[in-house]
Amino acid sequence: MRLKTKLVMAASGVTFAIVLVLSVLFLGEMLRQRIDQTGSSNDVLAREVLLMTRQAVESGLRAHPPADHTDEAFHAAVADALRASSSLNDVMTAIVRYSPAVQDVGVTDSHGYTLVSTDPQMWNQVAMARTEFEMVRRAGFGYQAREIFGAPHVLDVTVPLDRNGEPFLVVHVGVRSTFLLANIEPWLRAAGFFALVAGLVSVLAAGLLANVALRPIEQISRRLEELTVAGEAEPLALPEPRSRVLGLPTGRRSDAVVRVKDTIDRLGRQLRSTEEGYTALQANMNRVLDTLRDGVLLITAAGRAVMVSDAVAHFLVDSRPEGPMVGLRLDEIFRPETGLGRAVLAAFESGRRVPARTVVLEDGREVELSLDPIDDGRGDPGSLGTLLTLRDTETALEIERELEVSRRLAAIGRLTAGVGHEVKNPINAMVVHLELLKSKLAAGTDIAGAQRHAEVLAGEMQRLDRVVQTLADFSRPMELHLRETDLREIVGAVVSLTSHELEENHVHVEVEEPDEPLMVLVDAEMIRQAVLNLVLNAMQAMPEGGQLRLNLRREHHFCVLEVVDQGEGIPPDLLPRIFELYFTTKAKGSGIGLAMTYRILQMHGGAMEVRSSVVADAADRGATFTLRLPLNPAGARGLDLKSER
């Protein structure tokens, strides 16, 4: 059975039960009200008959007193008085005639014998046993329903007339049960119609409810099917139904819950496969963490470690906990009595980001602590956890020195890559001419030709000497005179120096610089030469003229200078070689300028990058050289250092 059918049946059943309960309550209340109204009205009639009975007895006994003092004589006198009272008979007859609910009216003595009645056949007869109307009035719904909806009968409304504290006469008003049923029938028809309408509405509402309730499930089913199909690298836009694509049986395709279940099973298999990949990835990450020299911890919002690198133990002086640290609380890993523990716990309790804080350990080492809360994107820092990083300052400096050596070696390799070519060419020429010279000297005939070969050999030797001399000059240790200088002043001096030449070549210079000084600790003459090389290269790259932009700005702890030209750009295959010594694309270029600029930047602890576009119609066509120099650290003013490179 489909889920929609089950929902419709369940909703219809619940609605039917509610309607049934409400109908029973309504019918019970309606019966109670009708019985109360009928009982009240007929009680009034019975009391009116009781009043007339009292008057008839009093007047009759005065007119015709009993023959003696016996009860039989008194009883006979009372009966004669009642039967002789025309007013009593008129009232009783009028009640029966004009009250449709009343079957008969009679007066009986204390023994149940009828003294007077609207039915003359009942005189001197024992009154028929009838159900007391008051008992029905006080009974529950079930009893009232049986009395009203059962076989037609008469209910008895009684009012006694006491004499000497005991019942003497009793007035009986017979009420037809059919009268009550006739009064209730219109309400019953209305209730039945209401129940029928409620049933139909419940079916419609159940169908609508089923559609509304199943719509999210249908959407979830479609989304899960899309995820499943996407996870299997199958196209989503298919002419066939997705259920057919997913291989569901025909009888199960129409039920959304079944489709969701089957799709979740397929997703479960995919998740298990993904989990295996995640496990492998986690193992790789653990291996990476094991190789890190920095201590890395990932801490939950509750303060427990879920990821700990092996290097963390290096920072725990005589306080390393036994066993694995994953799962321990932060105060169990970092003891509060240690300096590092106090700093870590205080930073974590603050809940704020700690970019870098230096802590001195008990053994004198300096540790740089940083704390980065990870939020859930809703502005709640640390809701997903906190990343704690510990870095040994000495180790960081050692790594920086190693990187510096690597950068220098790479720079030397890049700058001297073209030396072999420059040396090889003259040597090849010398070898060739030397062989020719030897052959001619051996023959002893062509002295002029031998002389020419000797001159070529001398020229190539001079050329080789220039190459070696240039390399020696380039590699010779250079003395740096470092002073605090505003980089804006250096750029301004270069622009002033080249302004005339730039104007002659129709190159317009635009300088963009910040208002605040950009103080760097550099050899001003060398940096001026480096910037001059770049400006002249940019000018030569624009033989038809153009715009040259010099952009100065500050980025974190660096000063950045961009030299942007509108030339033809540098082909991508030549970009890796432009900083090589002797490499040039110009007919009369030496191949030394950019190499020297690169070396100057490297000597100052800076860096240089280049990007280029050779697309003819591109807005960024040309080359952009970016120079980065570290800002002057505090206290490094007026230093003269010698750097041997």
XYZ file of C-alpha atoms in Angstrom:
645
model
C 0.000 0.000 0.000
C 1.353 3.413 -0.977
C 2.255 5.927 1.673
C -0.171 8.484 0.244
C -3.042 5.981 0.577
C -2.016 5.251 4.146
C -1.925 8.939 4.964
C -5.353 9.519 3.409
C -6.837 6.595 5.317
C -5.194 7.660 8.558
C -6.326 11.265 8.208
C -9.853 10.175 7.239
C -10.004 7.798 10.198
C -8.836 10.483 12.620
C -11.320 12.968 11.191
C -14.133 10.407 11.359
C -13.282 9.640 14.972
C -13.258 13.330 15.828
C -16.581 13.873 14.033
C -18.045 10.829 15.781
C -16.958 12.031 19.199
C -18.228 15.537 18.512
C -21.530 14.133 17.200
C -22.004 12.006 20.314
C -21.224 14.983 22.516
C -23.576 17.141 20.479
C -26.360 14.549 20.606
C -25.921 14.041 24.344
C -26.056 17.759 25.008
C -29.044 18.148 22.733
C -30.901 15.264 24.480
C -30.130 16.731 27.864
C -31.420 20.160 26.849
C -34.592 18.767 25.241
C -35.335 16.529 28.208
C -34.709 19.410 30.618
C -37.002 21.701 28.621
C -39.760 19.079 28.369
C -39.431 18.158 32.047
C -39.566 21.780 33.149
C -42.629 22.614 31.029
C -44.536 19.495 32.102
C -43.587 20.014 35.735
C -45.302 23.403 35.498
C -48.412 21.725 34.099
C -48.361 19.074 36.818
C -48.141 21.721 39.519
C -51.053 23.594 37.955
C -53.123 20.380 38.134
C -51.893 19.928 41.722
C -53.185 23.396 42.614
C -56.572 22.703 41.048
C -56.658 19.328 42.842
C -56.034 21.012 46.207
C -58.807 23.537 45.548
C -61.222 20.806 44.381
C -60.577 18.706 47.500
C -60.975 21.644 49.851
C -64.198 22.923 48.243
C -65.658 19.418 47.831
C -65.036 18.371 51.420
C -66.630 21.584 52.674
C -69.707 20.991 50.491
C -69.903 17.220 51.105
C -67.999 16.165 54.193
C -67.260 12.446 54.748
C -70.075 10.321 56.179
C -67.859 9.222 59.121
C -64.313 9.494 60.292
C -63.048 6.341 58.646
C -60.385 6.377 55.935
C -62.767 4.719 53.499
C -65.329 7.485 53.938
C -62.648 10.166 53.608
C -61.230 8.472 50.497
C -64.695 8.276 48.915
C -65.427 11.929 49.720
C -62.108 13.020 48.134
C -62.769 10.946 45.007
C -66.273 12.419 44.684
C -64.888 15.931 45.147
C -62.278 15.451 42.420
C -64.696 13.914 39.964
C -67.299 16.570 40.658
C -64.837 19.468 40.086
C -65.482 20.792 36.618
C -62.555 23.229 36.821
C -60.103 20.374 37.510
C -61.448 18.349 34.639
C -61.303 21.356 32.333
C -57.647 22.039 33.183
C -56.681 18.393 32.706
C -58.510 18.184 29.391
C -56.976 21.442 28.176
C -53.464 20.171 28.985
C -53.981 16.981 26.975
C -55.609 18.851 24.128
C -53.111 21.697 23.754
C -49.833 20.099 24.849
C -48.589 17.687 22.129
C -46.100 16.106 24.479
C -48.747 15.012 27.033
C -50.406 11.637 26.621
C -52.743 11.840 29.651
C -53.176 13.499 33.040
C -54.429 11.773 36.168
C -54.551 11.917 39.964
C -53.958 8.816 42.076
C -54.085 8.136 45.774
C -51.149 6.991 47.843
C -51.827 3.364 46.860
C -51.713 4.030 43.099
C -55.438 3.860 42.399
C -56.619 6.385 39.847
C -59.192 8.750 41.304
C -59.608 10.969 38.239
C -58.012 10.922 34.787
C -58.436 12.258 31.309
C -58.910 8.599 30.358
C -62.192 7.553 32.069
C -61.246 3.870 31.687
C -58.469 4.345 34.192
C -60.802 5.462 37.027
C -60.613 3.227 40.084
C -57.838 1.280 38.343
C -54.261 0.829 39.451
C -52.160 3.266 37.468
C -49.882 1.664 34.892
C -46.196 1.389 35.787
C -44.250 3.996 33.886
C -40.653 5.208 33.860
C -40.148 8.254 36.005
C -39.298 11.265 33.840
C -37.042 12.625 36.576
C -34.972 9.419 36.511
C -34.461 9.813 32.760
C -33.612 13.439 33.313
C -30.836 12.595 35.747
C -29.491 9.560 33.881
C -26.544 9.451 31.527
C -26.454 9.683 27.748
C -26.742 5.960 27.172
C -29.868 5.545 29.271
C -31.432 8.674 27.790
C -30.699 7.450 24.266
C -32.337 4.060 24.972
C -35.431 5.727 26.405
C -35.805 8.204 23.527
C -34.711 6.050 20.585
C -36.179 2.803 21.907
C -39.776 1.519 21.589
C -42.412 4.270 21.987
C -43.679 4.576 25.538
C -44.891 7.142 28.068
C -42.758 8.801 30.709
C -44.352 9.851 33.970
C -43.984 13.348 35.491
C -45.256 13.173 39.115
C -45.983 15.823 41.740
C -47.228 14.643 45.203
C -49.774 16.364 47.469
C -48.784 15.772 51.103
C -51.111 15.389 54.091
C -49.638 15.255 57.569
C -46.117 15.010 56.053
C -46.941 11.989 53.894
C -48.040 11.705 50.235
C -51.815 11.886 50.047
C -52.495 12.361 46.378
C -50.153 12.198 43.359
C -50.587 14.114 40.085
C -49.385 12.171 37.011
C -48.595 13.776 33.630
C -47.780 11.216 30.945
C -45.183 12.477 28.411
C -44.783 10.683 25.062
C -41.216 9.594 24.200
C -42.103 9.995 20.521
C -42.593 13.695 21.115
C -38.998 14.043 22.278
C -37.815 11.993 19.318
C -39.800 14.188 16.921
C -38.154 17.295 18.392
C -34.705 15.797 18.075
C -35.029 14.413 14.526
C -34.277 17.745 12.730
C -31.164 18.085 14.788
C -30.240 14.491 14.025
C -30.598 15.102 10.303
C -28.432 18.222 10.616
C -25.851 16.267 12.599
C -25.860 13.468 10.017
C -25.430 15.951 7.191
C -22.608 17.584 9.101
C -20.941 14.217 9.648
C -21.261 13.386 5.946
C -19.819 16.734 4.900
C -17.082 16.413 7.496
C -16.238 12.964 6.146
C -15.969 14.233 2.578
C -13.976 17.242 3.683
C -11.711 14.966 5.705
C -10.986 12.836 2.637
C -10.211 15.927 0.561
C -8.165 17.438 3.368
C -6.354 14.148 3.843
C -5.481 14.030 0.152
C -4.262 17.633 0.258
C -2.398 16.960 3.482
C -0.792 13.889 1.959
C 0.356 15.912 -1.044
C 1.680 18.705 1.164
C 3.302 16.266 3.581
C 4.873 14.222 0.813
C 6.081 17.229 -1.183
C 9.207 17.723 0.975
C 9.801 13.988 0.843
C 9.472 14.115 -2.943
C 11.935 17.003 -3.051
C 14.288 15.155 -0.716
C 13.909 12.073 -2.882
C 14.727 13.985 -6.057
C 17.676 15.695 -4.399
C 18.997 12.412 -3.034
C 18.593 10.808 -6.450
C 20.492 13.705 -8.030
C 23.241 13.338 -5.441
C 23.377 9.620 -6.035
C 23.502 10.008 -9.797
C 26.060 12.810 -9.494
C 28.122 10.655 -7.159
C 28.222 7.970 -9.830
C 29.214 10.539 -12.502
C 26.017 10.013 -14.478
C 24.167 12.867 -16.251
C 21.270 14.386 -14.330
C 19.114 15.456 -17.287
C 17.759 12.139 -18.473
C 14.677 11.417 -20.536
C 13.890 8.406 -18.372
C 12.493 8.701 -14.851
C 15.131 8.895 -12.178
C 13.703 5.852 -10.487
C 14.362 3.878 -13.642
C 17.873 5.288 -13.816
C 18.434 4.245 -10.219
C 17.194 0.755 -11.019
C 14.171 0.685 -8.695
C 11.466 -1.936 -9.260
C 8.373 -0.717 -11.085
C 6.097 -1.223 -8.092
C 8.376 0.832 -5.857
C 8.874 3.832 -8.132
C 5.627 5.577 -7.164
C 6.259 5.569 -3.405
C 8.443 8.500 -2.357
C 9.446 6.960 0.977
C 10.572 3.753 -0.674
C 12.550 5.754 -3.224
C 14.125 7.790 -0.412
C 15.034 4.593 1.445
C 16.598 3.002 -1.613
C 18.423 6.222 -2.477
C 19.736 6.553 1.083
C 21.008 2.986 0.832
C 22.871 3.918 -2.330
C 24.202 7.079 -0.678
C 25.282 4.969 2.269
C 27.372 2.825 -0.019
C 28.857 5.943 -1.593
C 29.535 7.431 1.856
C 31.295 4.260 2.925
C 33.461 4.514 -0.150
C 34.067 8.200 0.598
C 34.865 7.364 4.195
C 37.566 4.993 3.040
C 39.046 7.827 0.972
C 38.734 10.165 3.946
C 40.539 7.658 6.146
C 43.388 7.529 3.655
C 43.392 11.329 3.478
C 43.459 11.554 7.260
C 46.409 9.191 7.351
C 48.217 11.406 4.839
C 47.376 14.487 6.906
C 48.699 12.802 10.028
C 51.941 12.061 8.205
C 52.126 15.724 7.163
C 51.506 16.840 10.745
C 54.233 14.495 11.938
C 56.734 16.263 9.673
C 55.794 19.762 10.893
C 58.106 21.476 13.333
C 55.246 23.676 14.564
C 52.915 22.319 17.201
C 49.336 22.226 15.874
C 46.226 21.437 17.949
C 42.575 21.490 16.946
C 40.377 22.061 19.995
C 36.601 21.690 20.219
C 34.342 24.327 21.733
C 34.213 22.156 24.876
C 37.979 22.428 25.272
C 39.047 18.937 24.146
C 41.784 18.206 21.612
C 40.671 16.339 18.491
C 43.907 16.707 16.523
C 47.426 16.977 17.941
C 50.683 16.974 15.972
C 53.693 15.129 17.351
C 55.645 18.392 17.532
C 53.462 19.572 20.462
C 55.458 17.337 22.802
C 58.555 19.402 21.949
C 56.986 22.410 23.711
C 55.860 20.605 26.894
C 58.821 20.913 29.289
C 58.568 18.195 31.970
C 54.760 18.316 31.742
C 53.899 15.987 28.883
C 50.872 13.820 29.729
C 51.202 10.077 29.452
C 49.599 8.385 26.481
C 47.979 10.046 23.454
C 46.831 13.637 23.848
C 43.813 13.354 21.529
C 40.634 13.542 23.601
C 42.269 15.239 26.599
C 41.111 18.569 27.978
C 43.256 21.593 27.306
C 44.258 21.911 30.982
C 45.342 18.258 30.936
C 47.764 18.947 28.065
C 49.022 22.345 29.220
C 49.467 22.424 32.975
C 48.293 25.729 34.538
C 51.433 25.939 36.694
C 53.656 26.335 33.600
C 54.140 29.611 31.739
C 52.966 28.117 28.445
C 49.948 26.535 30.135
C 48.867 29.824 31.708
C 49.207 31.650 28.383
C 47.322 28.987 26.373
C 44.475 28.645 28.883
C 44.087 32.423 29.219
C 44.013 32.863 25.428
C 41.437 30.074 25.030
C 39.198 31.433 27.795
C 39.223 34.901 26.199
C 37.540 33.465 23.084
C 39.311 36.009 20.873
C 41.846 35.572 18.118
C 45.469 35.790 19.242
C 47.632 36.534 16.164
C 51.046 36.089 17.822
C 52.137 36.090 21.467
C 55.659 35.283 22.642
C 55.972 33.018 25.697
C 59.256 32.139 27.408
C 59.448 28.512 28.493
C 61.121 27.296 31.677
C 64.204 26.219 29.706
C 64.625 29.705 28.219
C 63.198 28.979 24.765
C 60.902 31.524 23.178
C 57.645 30.154 21.745
C 55.290 32.086 19.496
C 51.655 31.213 20.336
C 48.735 31.916 17.989
C 45.045 31.102 18.478
C 42.451 31.170 15.677
C 38.771 30.515 16.574
C 36.778 28.763 13.834
C 33.174 29.959 13.600
C 30.169 28.508 11.804
C 29.646 31.537 9.566
C 27.006 33.062 11.864
C 29.306 35.283 13.893
C 29.894 32.888 16.795
C 33.715 32.619 17.207
C 34.919 29.214 18.280
C 31.579 27.486 17.712
C 33.244 24.871 15.506
C 36.553 24.780 17.341
C 39.863 26.584 17.784
C 43.207 26.100 16.035
C 46.216 26.486 18.326
C 49.684 26.852 16.774
C 52.988 26.781 18.669
C 56.175 27.876 16.893
C 59.711 27.709 18.242
C 61.264 31.083 17.366
C 64.760 29.646 17.132
C 63.558 26.863 14.875
C 61.733 29.391 12.705
C 64.906 31.462 12.385
C 66.872 28.341 11.482
C 64.347 27.447 8.806
C 64.439 31.020 7.524
C 68.249 30.806 7.263
C 67.969 27.538 5.370
C 65.413 29.071 3.015
C 67.656 32.083 2.534
C 70.557 29.824 1.557
C 68.249 27.976 -0.837
C 67.072 31.242 -2.366
C 70.644 32.424 -2.806
C 71.695 29.176 -4.442
C 68.695 29.355 -6.752
C 69.489 32.976 -7.546
C 73.099 32.089 -8.359
C 71.921 29.275 -10.596
C 69.453 31.565 -12.351
C 71.903 34.449 -12.774
C 74.776 32.298 -14.048
C 72.678 30.077 -16.320
C 73.793 32.028 -19.397
C 77.487 32.066 -18.537
C 78.131 28.647 -20.073
C 76.735 29.784 -23.400
C 78.814 32.973 -23.381
C 81.993 31.044 -22.541
C 81.344 28.150 -24.909
C 81.010 30.284 -28.047
C 84.510 31.892 -27.908
C 86.101 28.600 -26.869
C 84.580 26.797 -29.882
C 85.810 29.538 -32.178
C 89.282 29.386 -30.623
C 89.452 25.608 -31.050
C 88.513 25.853 -34.730
C 90.993 28.616 -35.537
C 93.714 26.937 -33.504
C 93.388 23.791 -35.615
C 93.499 25.858 -38.791
C 96.546 27.742 -37.498
C 98.339 24.501 -36.694
C 97.689 23.093 -40.146
C 98.950 26.246 -41.881
C 102.017 26.490 -39.674
C 102.818 22.880 -40.401
C 102.617 23.583 -44.155
C 104.718 26.758 -43.722
C 103.295 28.376 -46.844
C 100.337 30.654 -45.884
C 101.900 33.026 -43.381
C 99.197 35.703 -43.960
C 96.415 33.226 -43.275
C 98.134 32.072 -40.142
C 98.436 35.648 -39.033
C 94.673 36.109 -39.577
C 93.887 33.044 -37.447
C 96.166 34.356 -34.721
C 94.263 37.652 -34.716
C 90.940 35.778 -34.453
C 92.340 33.775 -31.558
C 93.430 36.972 -29.839
C 89.980 38.548 -30.325
C 88.158 35.520 -28.953
C 90.524 35.419 -26.007
C 89.745 39.070 -25.285
C 86.031 38.290 -25.608
C 86.406 35.387 -23.203
C 88.304 37.645 -20.818
C 85.462 40.183 -20.872
C 82.972 37.439 -20.086
C 85.047 36.173 -17.198
C 85.661 39.721 -15.967
C 81.946 40.491 -16.102
C 81.155 37.314 -14.172
C 83.866 38.189 -11.647
C 82.456 41.680 -11.223
C 78.970 40.303 -10.912
C 80.001 37.741 -8.293
C 82.352 40.029 -6.371
C 81.228 40.775 -2.786
C 79.422 44.098 -2.643
C 79.385 46.433 0.310
C 75.912 47.555 1.355
C 75.441 50.877 3.141
C 72.011 50.353 4.675
C 70.153 53.414 5.854
C 66.519 54.142 6.573
C 65.150 55.662 3.375
C 61.733 56.606 2.090
C 61.128 54.506 -1.028
C 59.030 57.342 -2.450
C 62.143 59.556 -2.558
C 64.108 56.915 -4.499
C 61.331 56.562 -7.059
C 61.039 60.336 -7.341
C 64.778 60.662 -7.961
C 64.647 58.058 -10.761
C 61.686 59.820 -12.393
C 63.536 63.155 -12.281
C 66.706 61.564 -13.701
C 64.905 59.963 -16.668
C 62.245 62.611 -17.301
C 64.056 64.198 -20.276
C 64.765 60.869 -21.969
C 61.216 59.691 -21.352
C 59.783 62.822 -22.931
C 61.965 62.356 -25.997
C 60.597 58.823 -26.405
C 56.994 60.051 -25.892
C 56.561 58.052 -22.677
C 54.229 59.573 -20.075
C 54.985 58.664 -16.454
C 52.233 58.326 -13.849
C 53.275 57.813 -10.212
C 50.757 56.581 -7.646
C 51.996 56.614 -4.053
C 50.483 56.786 -0.541
C 50.610 59.858 1.672
C 52.493 58.148 4.501
C 56.234 57.395 4.173
C 57.381 53.945 3.053
C 60.517 53.545 5.157
C 62.909 50.775 4.144
C 66.421 49.875 5.318
C 68.338 49.746 2.009
C 71.408 50.910 0.126
C 69.745 53.843 -1.634
C 72.204 53.924 -4.549
C 71.706 50.238 -5.357
C 67.915 50.406 -5.128
C 67.978 53.544 -7.295
C 70.033 51.586 -9.900
C 67.539 48.672 -9.756
C 64.541 50.975 -10.280
C 66.405 52.826 -13.031
C 67.053 49.548 -14.886
C 63.333 48.710 -14.789
C 62.259 52.195 -15.933
C 64.704 52.160 -18.871
C 63.620 48.635 -19.852
C 59.975 49.746 -19.797
C 60.788 52.775 -21.950
C 62.668 50.607 -24.475
C 59.695 48.219 -24.592
C 57.533 51.106 -25.913
C 59.346 52.397 -29.039
C 56.182 54.196 -30.191
C 55.634 55.764 -26.776
C 52.926 55.052 -24.213
C 52.150 55.286 -20.542
C 54.437 54.085 -17.766
C 52.857 53.623 -14.334
C 54.788 53.417 -11.081
C 52.543 52.213 -8.245
C 53.797 52.364 -4.659
C 51.878 50.808 -1.766
C 52.247 48.940 1.489
C 51.255 45.282 1.880
C 51.538 43.938 5.412
C 55.270 44.119 6.264
C 56.457 44.925 2.741
C 56.746 47.935 0.472
C 55.611 47.128 -3.060
C 56.636 48.942 -6.248
C 54.965 48.035 -9.541
C 56.487 49.155 -12.859
C 53.777 48.759 -15.534
C 54.411 49.434 -19.221
C 52.241 49.248 -22.352
C 54.765 47.481 -24.546
C 54.390 44.307 -26.558
C 54.902 42.114 -23.505
C 57.240 39.189 -22.917
C 56.346 35.827 -24.524
C 55.435 33.186 -21.915
C 58.244 30.866 -23.016
C 60.855 33.581 -22.304
C 59.569 34.660 -18.897
C 61.510 31.984 -16.919
C 64.821 33.177 -18.466
C 64.655 36.963 -18.244
C 66.675 37.093 -14.997
C 69.498 34.910 -16.367
C 72.873 36.601 -16.781
C 73.611 37.533 -20.430
C 70.093 36.645 -21.589
C 68.479 39.413 -23.652
C 65.897 39.796 -26.408
C 67.299 43.138 -27.590
C 69.620 43.478 -30.553
C 72.071 45.589 -28.544
C 71.245 44.348 -25.052
C 73.891 43.050 -22.650
C 71.673 40.735 -20.603
C 73.038 42.155 -17.364
C 70.484 44.801 -16.287
C 67.624 42.560 -15.082
C 70.070 40.068 -13.597
C 71.715 42.860 -11.625
C 68.313 44.189 -10.509
C 67.305 40.724 -9.363
C 70.578 40.380 -7.435
C 70.163 43.767 -5.725
C 66.654 42.837 -4.567
C 67.901 39.478 -3.351
C 70.728 41.133 -1.380
C 68.175 43.335 0.428
C 65.977 40.405 1.418
C 63.364 41.382 -1.158
C 61.820 39.690 -4.139
C 60.862 40.505 -7.705
C 58.044 39.084 -9.814
C 56.959 39.649 -13.378
C 53.743 39.047 -15.265
C 53.098 39.815 -18.893
C 50.389 39.785 -21.544
C 51.125 39.643 -25.287
C 47.477 39.726 -26.459
C 47.219 42.627 -28.925
C 43.789 43.955 -27.877
C 44.041 43.135 -24.176
C 43.637 46.012 -21.721
C 46.584 44.733 -19.642
C 48.946 44.217 -22.572
C 52.543 44.795 -21.572
C 54.771 43.750 -18.675
C 54.445 44.410 -14.952
C 57.523 44.102 -12.697
C 56.717 43.936 -8.985
C 59.439 44.709 -6.410
C 58.963 43.830 -2.739
C 61.177 45.210 0.006
C 60.681 44.572 3.736
C 59.648 47.557 5.799
C 62.273 48.868 8.191
C 62.011 46.979 11.526
C 62.041 48.986 14.747
C 65.498 50.007 15.895
C 67.239 49.285 12.562
C 68.195 52.893 11.772
C 71.516 54.080 10.413
C 73.171 50.657 10.110
C 76.060 49.980 7.754
C 76.297 46.303 7.027
C 78.488 44.432 4.636
C 76.883 41.538 2.835
C 78.973 39.106 0.897
C 77.024 37.593 -1.854
